[in-house]
Coordinates of C-alpha atoms in Angstrom, one line a residue:
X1 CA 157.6 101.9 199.0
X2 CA 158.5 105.1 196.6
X3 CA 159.8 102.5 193.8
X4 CA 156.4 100.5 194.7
X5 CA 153.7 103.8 193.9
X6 CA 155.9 104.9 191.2
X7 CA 155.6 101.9 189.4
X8 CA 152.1 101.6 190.3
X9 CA 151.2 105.2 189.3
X10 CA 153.2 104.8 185.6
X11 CA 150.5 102.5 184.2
X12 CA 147.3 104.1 186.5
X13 CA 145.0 107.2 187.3
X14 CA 145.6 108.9 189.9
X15 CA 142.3 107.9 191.5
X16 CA 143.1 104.2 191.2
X17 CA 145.9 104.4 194.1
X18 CA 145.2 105.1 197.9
X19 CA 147.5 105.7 200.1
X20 CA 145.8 107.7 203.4
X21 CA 147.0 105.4 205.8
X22 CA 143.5 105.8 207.9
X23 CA 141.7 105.1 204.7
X24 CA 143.8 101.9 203.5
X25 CA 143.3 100.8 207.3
X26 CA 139.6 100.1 205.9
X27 CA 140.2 97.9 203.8
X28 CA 142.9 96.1 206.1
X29 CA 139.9 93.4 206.6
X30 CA 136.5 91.6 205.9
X31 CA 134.0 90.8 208.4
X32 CA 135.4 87.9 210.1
X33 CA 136.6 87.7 214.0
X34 CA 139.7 86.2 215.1
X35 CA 142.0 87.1 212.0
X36 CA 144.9 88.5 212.3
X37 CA 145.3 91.6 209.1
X38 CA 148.3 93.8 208.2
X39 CA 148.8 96.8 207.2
X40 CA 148.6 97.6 203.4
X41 CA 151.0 100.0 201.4
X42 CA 148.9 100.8 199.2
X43 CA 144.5 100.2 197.9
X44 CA 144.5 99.6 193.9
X45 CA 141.5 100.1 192.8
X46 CA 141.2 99.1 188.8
X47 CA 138.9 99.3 186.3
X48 CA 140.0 97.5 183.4
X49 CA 141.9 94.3 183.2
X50 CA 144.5 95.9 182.0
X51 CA 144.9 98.2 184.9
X52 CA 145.1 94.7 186.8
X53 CA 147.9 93.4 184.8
X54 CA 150.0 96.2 185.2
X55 CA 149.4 95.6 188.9
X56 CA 150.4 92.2 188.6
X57 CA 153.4 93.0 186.7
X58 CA 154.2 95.7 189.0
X59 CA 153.9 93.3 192.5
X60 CA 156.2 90.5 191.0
X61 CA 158.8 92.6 189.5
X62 CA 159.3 94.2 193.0
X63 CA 158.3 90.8 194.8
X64 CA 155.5 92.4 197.0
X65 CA 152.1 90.2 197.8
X66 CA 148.7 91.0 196.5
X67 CA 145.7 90.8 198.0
X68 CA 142.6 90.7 196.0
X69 CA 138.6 92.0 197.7
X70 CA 135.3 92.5 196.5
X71 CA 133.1 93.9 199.0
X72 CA 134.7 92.3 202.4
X73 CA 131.3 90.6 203.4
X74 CA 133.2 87.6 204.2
X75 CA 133.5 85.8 207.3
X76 CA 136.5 84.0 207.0
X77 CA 139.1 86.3 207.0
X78 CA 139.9 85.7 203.3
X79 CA 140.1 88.9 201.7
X80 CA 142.5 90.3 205.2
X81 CA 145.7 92.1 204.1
X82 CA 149.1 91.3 204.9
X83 CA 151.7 94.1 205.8
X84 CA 153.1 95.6 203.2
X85 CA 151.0 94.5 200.8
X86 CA 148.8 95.8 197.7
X87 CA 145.0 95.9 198.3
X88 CA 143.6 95.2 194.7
X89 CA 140.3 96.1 195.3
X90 CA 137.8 94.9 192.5
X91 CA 134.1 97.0 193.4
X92 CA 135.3 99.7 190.4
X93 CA 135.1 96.8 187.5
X94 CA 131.2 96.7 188.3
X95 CA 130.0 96.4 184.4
X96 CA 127.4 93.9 183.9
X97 CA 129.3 93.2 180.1
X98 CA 125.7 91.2 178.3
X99 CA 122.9 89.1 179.4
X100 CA 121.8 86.4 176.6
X101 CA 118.6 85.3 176.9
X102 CA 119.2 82.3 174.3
X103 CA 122.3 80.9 175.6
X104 CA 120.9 81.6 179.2
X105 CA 124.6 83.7 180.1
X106 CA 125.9 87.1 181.9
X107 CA 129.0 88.2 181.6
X108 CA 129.8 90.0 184.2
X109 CA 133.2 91.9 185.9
X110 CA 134.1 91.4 189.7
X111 CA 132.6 94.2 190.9
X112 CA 129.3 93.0 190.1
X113 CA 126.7 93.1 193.1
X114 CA 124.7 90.2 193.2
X115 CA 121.6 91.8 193.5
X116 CA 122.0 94.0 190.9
X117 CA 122.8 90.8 188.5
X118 CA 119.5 89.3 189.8
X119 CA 117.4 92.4 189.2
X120 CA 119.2 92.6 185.7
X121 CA 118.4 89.0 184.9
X122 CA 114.9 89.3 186.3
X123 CA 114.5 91.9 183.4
X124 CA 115.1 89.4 180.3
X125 CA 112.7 86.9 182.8
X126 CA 115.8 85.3 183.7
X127 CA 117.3 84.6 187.1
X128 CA 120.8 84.2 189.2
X129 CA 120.5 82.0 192.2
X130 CA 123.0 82.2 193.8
X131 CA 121.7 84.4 196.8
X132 CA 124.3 85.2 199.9
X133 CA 122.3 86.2 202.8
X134 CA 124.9 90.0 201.8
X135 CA 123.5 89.4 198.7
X136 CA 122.5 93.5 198.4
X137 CA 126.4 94.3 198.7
X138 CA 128.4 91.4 198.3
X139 CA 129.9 91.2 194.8
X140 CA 130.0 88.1 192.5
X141 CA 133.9 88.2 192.2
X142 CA 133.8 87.4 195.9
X143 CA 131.5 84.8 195.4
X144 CA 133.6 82.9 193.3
X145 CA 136.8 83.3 195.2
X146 CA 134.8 82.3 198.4
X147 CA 132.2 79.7 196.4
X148 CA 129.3 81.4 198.5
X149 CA 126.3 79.7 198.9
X150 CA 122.5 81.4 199.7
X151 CA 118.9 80.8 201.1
X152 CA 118.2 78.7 197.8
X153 CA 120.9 75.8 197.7
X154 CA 118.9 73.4 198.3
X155 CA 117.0 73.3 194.8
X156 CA 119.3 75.7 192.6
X157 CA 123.1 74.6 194.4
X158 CA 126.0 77.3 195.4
X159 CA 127.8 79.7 192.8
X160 CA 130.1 76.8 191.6
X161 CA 127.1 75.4 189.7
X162 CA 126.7 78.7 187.9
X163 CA 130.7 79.7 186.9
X164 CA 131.1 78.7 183.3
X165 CA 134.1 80.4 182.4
X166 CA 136.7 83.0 183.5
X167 CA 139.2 85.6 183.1
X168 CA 141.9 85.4 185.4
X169 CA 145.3 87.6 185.3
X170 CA 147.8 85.5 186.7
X171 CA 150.4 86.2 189.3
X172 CA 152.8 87.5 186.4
X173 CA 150.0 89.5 184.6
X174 CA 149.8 87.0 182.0
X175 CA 145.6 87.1 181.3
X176 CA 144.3 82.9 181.2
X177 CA 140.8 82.4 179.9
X178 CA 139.2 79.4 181.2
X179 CA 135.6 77.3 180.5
X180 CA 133.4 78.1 177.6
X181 CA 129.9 79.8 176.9
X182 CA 128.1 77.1 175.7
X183 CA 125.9 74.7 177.6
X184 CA 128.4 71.8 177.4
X185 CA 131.9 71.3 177.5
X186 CA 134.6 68.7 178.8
X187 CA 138.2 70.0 176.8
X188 CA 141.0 69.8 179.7
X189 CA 141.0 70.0 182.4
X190 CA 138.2 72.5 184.7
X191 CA 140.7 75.1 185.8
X192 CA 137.4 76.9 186.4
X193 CA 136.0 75.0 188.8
X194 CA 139.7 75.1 190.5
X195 CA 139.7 78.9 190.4
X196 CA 135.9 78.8 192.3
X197 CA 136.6 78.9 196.1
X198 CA 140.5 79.8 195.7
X199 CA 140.1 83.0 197.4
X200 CA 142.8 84.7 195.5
X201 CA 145.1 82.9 195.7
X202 CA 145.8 81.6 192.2
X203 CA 144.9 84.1 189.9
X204 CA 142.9 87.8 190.0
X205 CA 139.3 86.6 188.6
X206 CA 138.2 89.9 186.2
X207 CA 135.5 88.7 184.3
X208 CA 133.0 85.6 184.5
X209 CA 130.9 84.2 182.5
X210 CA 127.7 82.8 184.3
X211 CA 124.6 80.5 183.6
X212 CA 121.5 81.9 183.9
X213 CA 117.9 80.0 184.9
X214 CA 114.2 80.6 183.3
X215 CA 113.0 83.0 186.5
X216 CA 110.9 80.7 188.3
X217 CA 107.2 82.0 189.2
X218 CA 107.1 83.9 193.0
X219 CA 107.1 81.3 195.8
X220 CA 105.4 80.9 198.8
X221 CA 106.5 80.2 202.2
X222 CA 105.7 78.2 205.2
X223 CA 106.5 79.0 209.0
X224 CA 106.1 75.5 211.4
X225 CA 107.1 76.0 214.7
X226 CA 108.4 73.1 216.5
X227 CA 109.1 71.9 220.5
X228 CA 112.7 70.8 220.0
X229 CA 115.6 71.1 217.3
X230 CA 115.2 67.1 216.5
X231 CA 111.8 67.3 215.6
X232 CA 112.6 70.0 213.3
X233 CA 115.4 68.0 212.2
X234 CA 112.9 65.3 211.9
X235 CA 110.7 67.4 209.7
X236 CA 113.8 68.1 207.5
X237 CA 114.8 64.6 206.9
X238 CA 111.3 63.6 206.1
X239 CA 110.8 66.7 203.6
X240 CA 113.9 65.6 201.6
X241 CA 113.3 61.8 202.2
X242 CA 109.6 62.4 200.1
X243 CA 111.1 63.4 197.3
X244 CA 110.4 67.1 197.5
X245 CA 112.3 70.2 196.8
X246 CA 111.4 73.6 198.1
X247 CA 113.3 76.6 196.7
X248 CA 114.4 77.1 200.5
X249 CA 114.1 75.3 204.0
X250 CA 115.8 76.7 206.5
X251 CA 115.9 76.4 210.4
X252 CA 116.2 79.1 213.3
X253 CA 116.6 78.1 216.8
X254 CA 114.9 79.6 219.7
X255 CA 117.6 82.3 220.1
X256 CA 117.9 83.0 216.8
X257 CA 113.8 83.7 216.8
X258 CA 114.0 85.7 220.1
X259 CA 116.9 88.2 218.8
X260 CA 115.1 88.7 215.7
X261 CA 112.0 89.3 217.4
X262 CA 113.7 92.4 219.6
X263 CA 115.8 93.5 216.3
X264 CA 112.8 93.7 214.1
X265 CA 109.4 93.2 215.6
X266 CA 108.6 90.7 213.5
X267 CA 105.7 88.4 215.8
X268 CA 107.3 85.1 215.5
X269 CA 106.1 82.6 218.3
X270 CA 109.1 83.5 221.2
X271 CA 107.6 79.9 222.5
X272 CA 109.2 77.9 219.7
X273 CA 112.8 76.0 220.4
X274 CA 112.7 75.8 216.4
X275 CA 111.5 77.8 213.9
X276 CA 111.5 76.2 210.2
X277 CA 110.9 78.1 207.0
X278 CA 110.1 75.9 203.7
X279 CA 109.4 77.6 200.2
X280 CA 108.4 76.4 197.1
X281 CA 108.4 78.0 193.7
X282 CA 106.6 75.6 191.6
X283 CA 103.7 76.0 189.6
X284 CA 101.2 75.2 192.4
X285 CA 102.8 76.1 195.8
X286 CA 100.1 76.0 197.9
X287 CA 99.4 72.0 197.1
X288 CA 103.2 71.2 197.6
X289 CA 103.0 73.9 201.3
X290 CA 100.0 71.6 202.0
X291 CA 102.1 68.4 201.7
X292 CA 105.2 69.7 203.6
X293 CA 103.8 70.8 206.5
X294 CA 101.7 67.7 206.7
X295 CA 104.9 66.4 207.1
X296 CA 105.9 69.0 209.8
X297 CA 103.0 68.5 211.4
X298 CA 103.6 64.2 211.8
X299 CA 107.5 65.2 213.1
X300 CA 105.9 67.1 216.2
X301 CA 105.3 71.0 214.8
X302 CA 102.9 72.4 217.2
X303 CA 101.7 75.3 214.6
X304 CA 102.0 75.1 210.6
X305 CA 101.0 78.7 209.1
X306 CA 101.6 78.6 205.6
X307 CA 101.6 82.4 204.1
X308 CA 98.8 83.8 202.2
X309 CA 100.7 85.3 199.5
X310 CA 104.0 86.8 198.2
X311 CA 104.5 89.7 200.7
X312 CA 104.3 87.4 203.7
X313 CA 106.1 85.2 202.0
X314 CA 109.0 88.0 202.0
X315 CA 108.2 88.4 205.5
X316 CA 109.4 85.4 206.6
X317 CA 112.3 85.0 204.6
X318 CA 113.1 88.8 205.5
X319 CA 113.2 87.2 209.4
X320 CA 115.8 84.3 208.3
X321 CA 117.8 86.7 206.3
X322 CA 118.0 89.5 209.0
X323 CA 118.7 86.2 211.8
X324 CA 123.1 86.7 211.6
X325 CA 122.5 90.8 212.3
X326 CA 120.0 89.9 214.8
X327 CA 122.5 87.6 216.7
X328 CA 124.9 90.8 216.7
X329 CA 123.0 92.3 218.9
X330 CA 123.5 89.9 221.7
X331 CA 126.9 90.8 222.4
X332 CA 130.0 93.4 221.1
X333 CA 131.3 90.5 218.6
X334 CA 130.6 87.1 217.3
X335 CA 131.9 84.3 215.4
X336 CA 130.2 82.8 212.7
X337 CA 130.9 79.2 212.0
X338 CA 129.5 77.1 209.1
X339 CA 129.6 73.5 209.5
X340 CA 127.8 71.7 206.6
X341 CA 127.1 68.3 207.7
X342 CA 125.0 65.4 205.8
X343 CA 121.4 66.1 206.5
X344 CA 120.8 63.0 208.3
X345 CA 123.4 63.9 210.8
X346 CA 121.4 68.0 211.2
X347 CA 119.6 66.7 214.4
X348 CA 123.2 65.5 216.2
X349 CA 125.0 68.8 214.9
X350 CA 122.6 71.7 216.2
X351 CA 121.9 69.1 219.4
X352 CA 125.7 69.0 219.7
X353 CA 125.9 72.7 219.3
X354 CA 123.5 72.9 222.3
X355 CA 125.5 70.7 224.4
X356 CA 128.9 73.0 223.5
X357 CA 127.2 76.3 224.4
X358 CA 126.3 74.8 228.0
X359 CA 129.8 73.4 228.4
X360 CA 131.4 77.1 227.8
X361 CA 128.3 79.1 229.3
X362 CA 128.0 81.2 225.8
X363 CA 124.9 82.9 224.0
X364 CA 125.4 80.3 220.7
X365 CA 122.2 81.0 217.8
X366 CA 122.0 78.8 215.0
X367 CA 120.6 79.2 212.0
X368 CA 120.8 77.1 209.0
X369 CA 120.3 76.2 205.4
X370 CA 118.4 73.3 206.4
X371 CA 117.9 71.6 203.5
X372 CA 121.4 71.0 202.8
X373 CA 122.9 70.5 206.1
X374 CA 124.6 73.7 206.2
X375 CA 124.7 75.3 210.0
X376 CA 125.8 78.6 210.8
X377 CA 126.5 78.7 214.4
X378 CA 127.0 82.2 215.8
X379 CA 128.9 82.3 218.9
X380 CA 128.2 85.9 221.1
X381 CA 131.1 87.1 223.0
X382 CA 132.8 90.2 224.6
X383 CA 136.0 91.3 223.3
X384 CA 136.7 93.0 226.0
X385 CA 136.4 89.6 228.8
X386 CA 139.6 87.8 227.7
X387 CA 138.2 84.6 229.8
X388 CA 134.8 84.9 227.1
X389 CA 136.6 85.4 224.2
X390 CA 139.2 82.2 225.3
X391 CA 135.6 80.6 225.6
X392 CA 134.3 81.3 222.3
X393 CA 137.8 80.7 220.5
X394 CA 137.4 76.9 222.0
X395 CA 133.9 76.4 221.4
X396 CA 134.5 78.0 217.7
X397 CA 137.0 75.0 217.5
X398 CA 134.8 72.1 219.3
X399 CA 132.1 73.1 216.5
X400 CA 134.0 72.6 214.0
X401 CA 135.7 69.3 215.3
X402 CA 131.9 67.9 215.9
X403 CA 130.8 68.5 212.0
X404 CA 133.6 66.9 210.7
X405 CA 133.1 63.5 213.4
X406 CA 129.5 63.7 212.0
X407 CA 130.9 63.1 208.2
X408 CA 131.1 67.1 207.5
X409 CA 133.1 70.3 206.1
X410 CA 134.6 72.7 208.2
X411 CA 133.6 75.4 205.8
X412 CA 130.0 74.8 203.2
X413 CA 129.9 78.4 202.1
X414 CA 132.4 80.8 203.8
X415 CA 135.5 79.7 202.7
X416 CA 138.9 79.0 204.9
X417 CA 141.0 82.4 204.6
X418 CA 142.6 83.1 207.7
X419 CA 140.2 81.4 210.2
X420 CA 140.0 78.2 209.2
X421 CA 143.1 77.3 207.9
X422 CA 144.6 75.1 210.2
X423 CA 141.1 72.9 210.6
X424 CA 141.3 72.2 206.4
X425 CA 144.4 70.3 206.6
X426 CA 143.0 68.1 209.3
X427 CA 140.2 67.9 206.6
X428 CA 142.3 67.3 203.5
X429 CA 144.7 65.8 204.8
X430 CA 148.4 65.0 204.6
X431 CA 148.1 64.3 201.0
X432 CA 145.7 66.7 200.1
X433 CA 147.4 69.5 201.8
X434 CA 150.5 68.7 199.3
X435 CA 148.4 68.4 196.8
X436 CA 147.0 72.0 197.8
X437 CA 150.5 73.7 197.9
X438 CA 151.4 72.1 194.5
X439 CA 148.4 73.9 192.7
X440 CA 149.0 77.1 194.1
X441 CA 153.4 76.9 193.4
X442 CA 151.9 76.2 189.7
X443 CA 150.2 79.3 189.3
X444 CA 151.7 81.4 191.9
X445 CA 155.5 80.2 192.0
X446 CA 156.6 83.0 194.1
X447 CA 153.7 83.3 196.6
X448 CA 152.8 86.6 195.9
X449 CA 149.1 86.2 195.5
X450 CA 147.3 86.3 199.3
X451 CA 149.6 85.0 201.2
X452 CA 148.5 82.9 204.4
X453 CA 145.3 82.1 203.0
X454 CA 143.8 78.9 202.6
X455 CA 146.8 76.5 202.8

């Protein structure tokens, strides 16, 4: 430990390390239940990549693991530390580095809030989609490492779709550049593409290069209320089977509506088994909102009430956003799952969610990012009742086992970290696990670089 920090300490300020054992028990772990996290020697916080080398250099000389964070919004348990390890926190390299309006780029450090990108890019009329429901905190170096996803998917896809290139200091502080700035471009192999959704555990991402979209004008949003999850799910498959794309569609179930209505007053119809929100953000709205909930209306929606303009637009998305915080109000803790099935199978998954909820008498809300097929079931328990939290351990599991039956992912946005790591090699594989564990021996030979996560 003493050799460790005065290593550390010859190539950093001395507000880079942290060592207050009740403050480095902070950043021990991200948001997610059910993961186990160490205790960490030592919090790095860097700002400059060379200050991350030197870390990197530092870690393998001595052999101790590294584990890299942005803002610990996560929900998988991905960014937890292992005892003994160095916390290489990443919020201090927050430097949006340029925004080009011509070749539609950012570049942009870690430490990067999302938000803060957007309302940068907004300025040059510009936008980021990406759009994590954490989007006000979360940074876009977790993004990457975690390949979030967002309200808007279903038109503009998840952060993959938006990583160009990269910066990435290596296990052994060697620095890699990888992808390109230009609008096309096939030379190699995509290491950056392989670094999106690694979670750390190849390489310490320190700056990114993103595209950038024309900033679409403001859309407009519909609320259709609905007797029954399948004939939202109805509405969904007709929606997408039409040919159109809204900037967001997105479902609530009845107790997702109900906690939100006691969170935040918000008036939604307490009635409704299923709430669904569509959006578009094309040049005339209000014909395509017409069409759409025409739809909704032939599936079995009992009300359609487009909004009138922007602000209740924001309204209702505000509702869908604020739906996972609602849910914590139910009970001490929850799990938050995210099963992304095919859309056609949406109707079986939440209807099979409903089933496993009865089976292990548990509070389960879903919401989801309905237009893609991505579910986030939220299963409400009490820490504190062994017997629940056995219950909501199992029906976590049964969740998951149902998506991937119905043709799905154990994981569409969140990542695998901690929690999910035994369910992806039943997803990859016995091949694709070895596959896995190649890749990371390449670029991390002596395992230094979040261990236990992923595979």
């Amino acid at each position: 430990m003493d050799d460790l920090l005065e290593r550390l300490c010859a190539g950093l300020p001395a507000d880079a390390l942290i060592t207050d054992p009740d403050i480095t028990a902070s950043y021990a772990h991200d948001m997610a239940s059910f993961c186990e996290a160490g205790a960490p020697a030592v919090v790095v916080l860097p700002r400059t990549v060379e200050e991350v080398q030197h870390v990197m250099r530092t870690a393998t000389a001595l052999r101790v693991p590294v584990v890299p964070q942005g803002a610990r919004t996560g929900l998988s348990g991905a960014a937890n530390a292992s005892d003994g390890c160095v916390v290489l926190s990443l919020v201090r390299m927050d430097r949006i580095l340029e925004i080009s309006p011509v070749d539609r780029i950012a570049v942009v450090e870690p430490g990067v809030v999302n938000a803060a990108l957007s309302r940068a890019a907004n300025e040059h009329g510009l936008c980021y989609p990406p759009d994590p429901s954490s989007w006000e905190t979360c940074t876009i170096g977790g993004n990457i490492g975690t390949a979030s996803g967002g309200l808007c998917c279903v038109k503009y896809g998840v952060t993959a779709e938006y990583v160009l290139g990269l910066d990435v200091v290596l296990a052994d502080g060697r620095l890699l550049t990888t992808g390109r700035r230009t609008a096309k471009g096939v030379a190699g192999y995509d290491l950056t593409r392989l670094f999106v959704g690694s979670e750390g555990s190849l390489g310490v991402i320190v700056r990114a290069v993103l595209a950038l979209r024309p900033r679409p004008p403001r859309q407009l949003a519909l609320a259709a209320e609905f007797p029954s999850v399948a004939a939202a799910c109805d509405a969904v498959c007709r929606i997408m089977e039409r040919g159109h794309t809204p900037s967001l569609l997105e479902l609530m179930d009845r107790t997702s509506v109900r906690a939100v209505n006691a969170t935040m007053s918000m008036g939604l119809p307490d009635s409704t088994e299923a709430l669904l929100l569509a959006a578009f953000d094309t040049p005339d709205p209000a014909a395509d909102l017409a069409a759409v909930g025409a739809l909704c209306t032939e599936a079995g929606a009992t009300e359609v009430v487009p909004a009138e303009d922007t602000a209740e637009s924001e309204l209702l998305l505000r509702a869908r956003r604020t739906a996972l915080t609602a849910l914590e109000t139910i009970k001490p803790a929850t799990m938050v799952d995210d099963v992304c099935v095919p859309r056609s199978k949406l109707g079986a998954m939440l209807e099979g969610t409903a089933a496993v909820a009865r089976k292990y008498d548990l509070t389960i809300g879903v919401c989801a990012h309905a237009g893609d097929g991505n579910t986030h079931p939220v299963v409400c328990f009490d820490p504190a009742d062994a017997d629940e939290t056995r219950r909501a351990r199992d029906s976590f599991d049964e969740i998951m086992a149902l998506g991937l039956e119905l043709g799905g992912t154990i994981t569409g946005e969140h990542g695998v970290g901690v929690l999910k790591k035994d369910w992806l090699a039943r997803e990859l594989g016995e091949v694709g696990v070895e596959l896995h564990r190649n890749i990371k021996r390449a670029f991390d030979p002596l395992g230094l670089l979040n261990p236990g996560k992923v595979v």
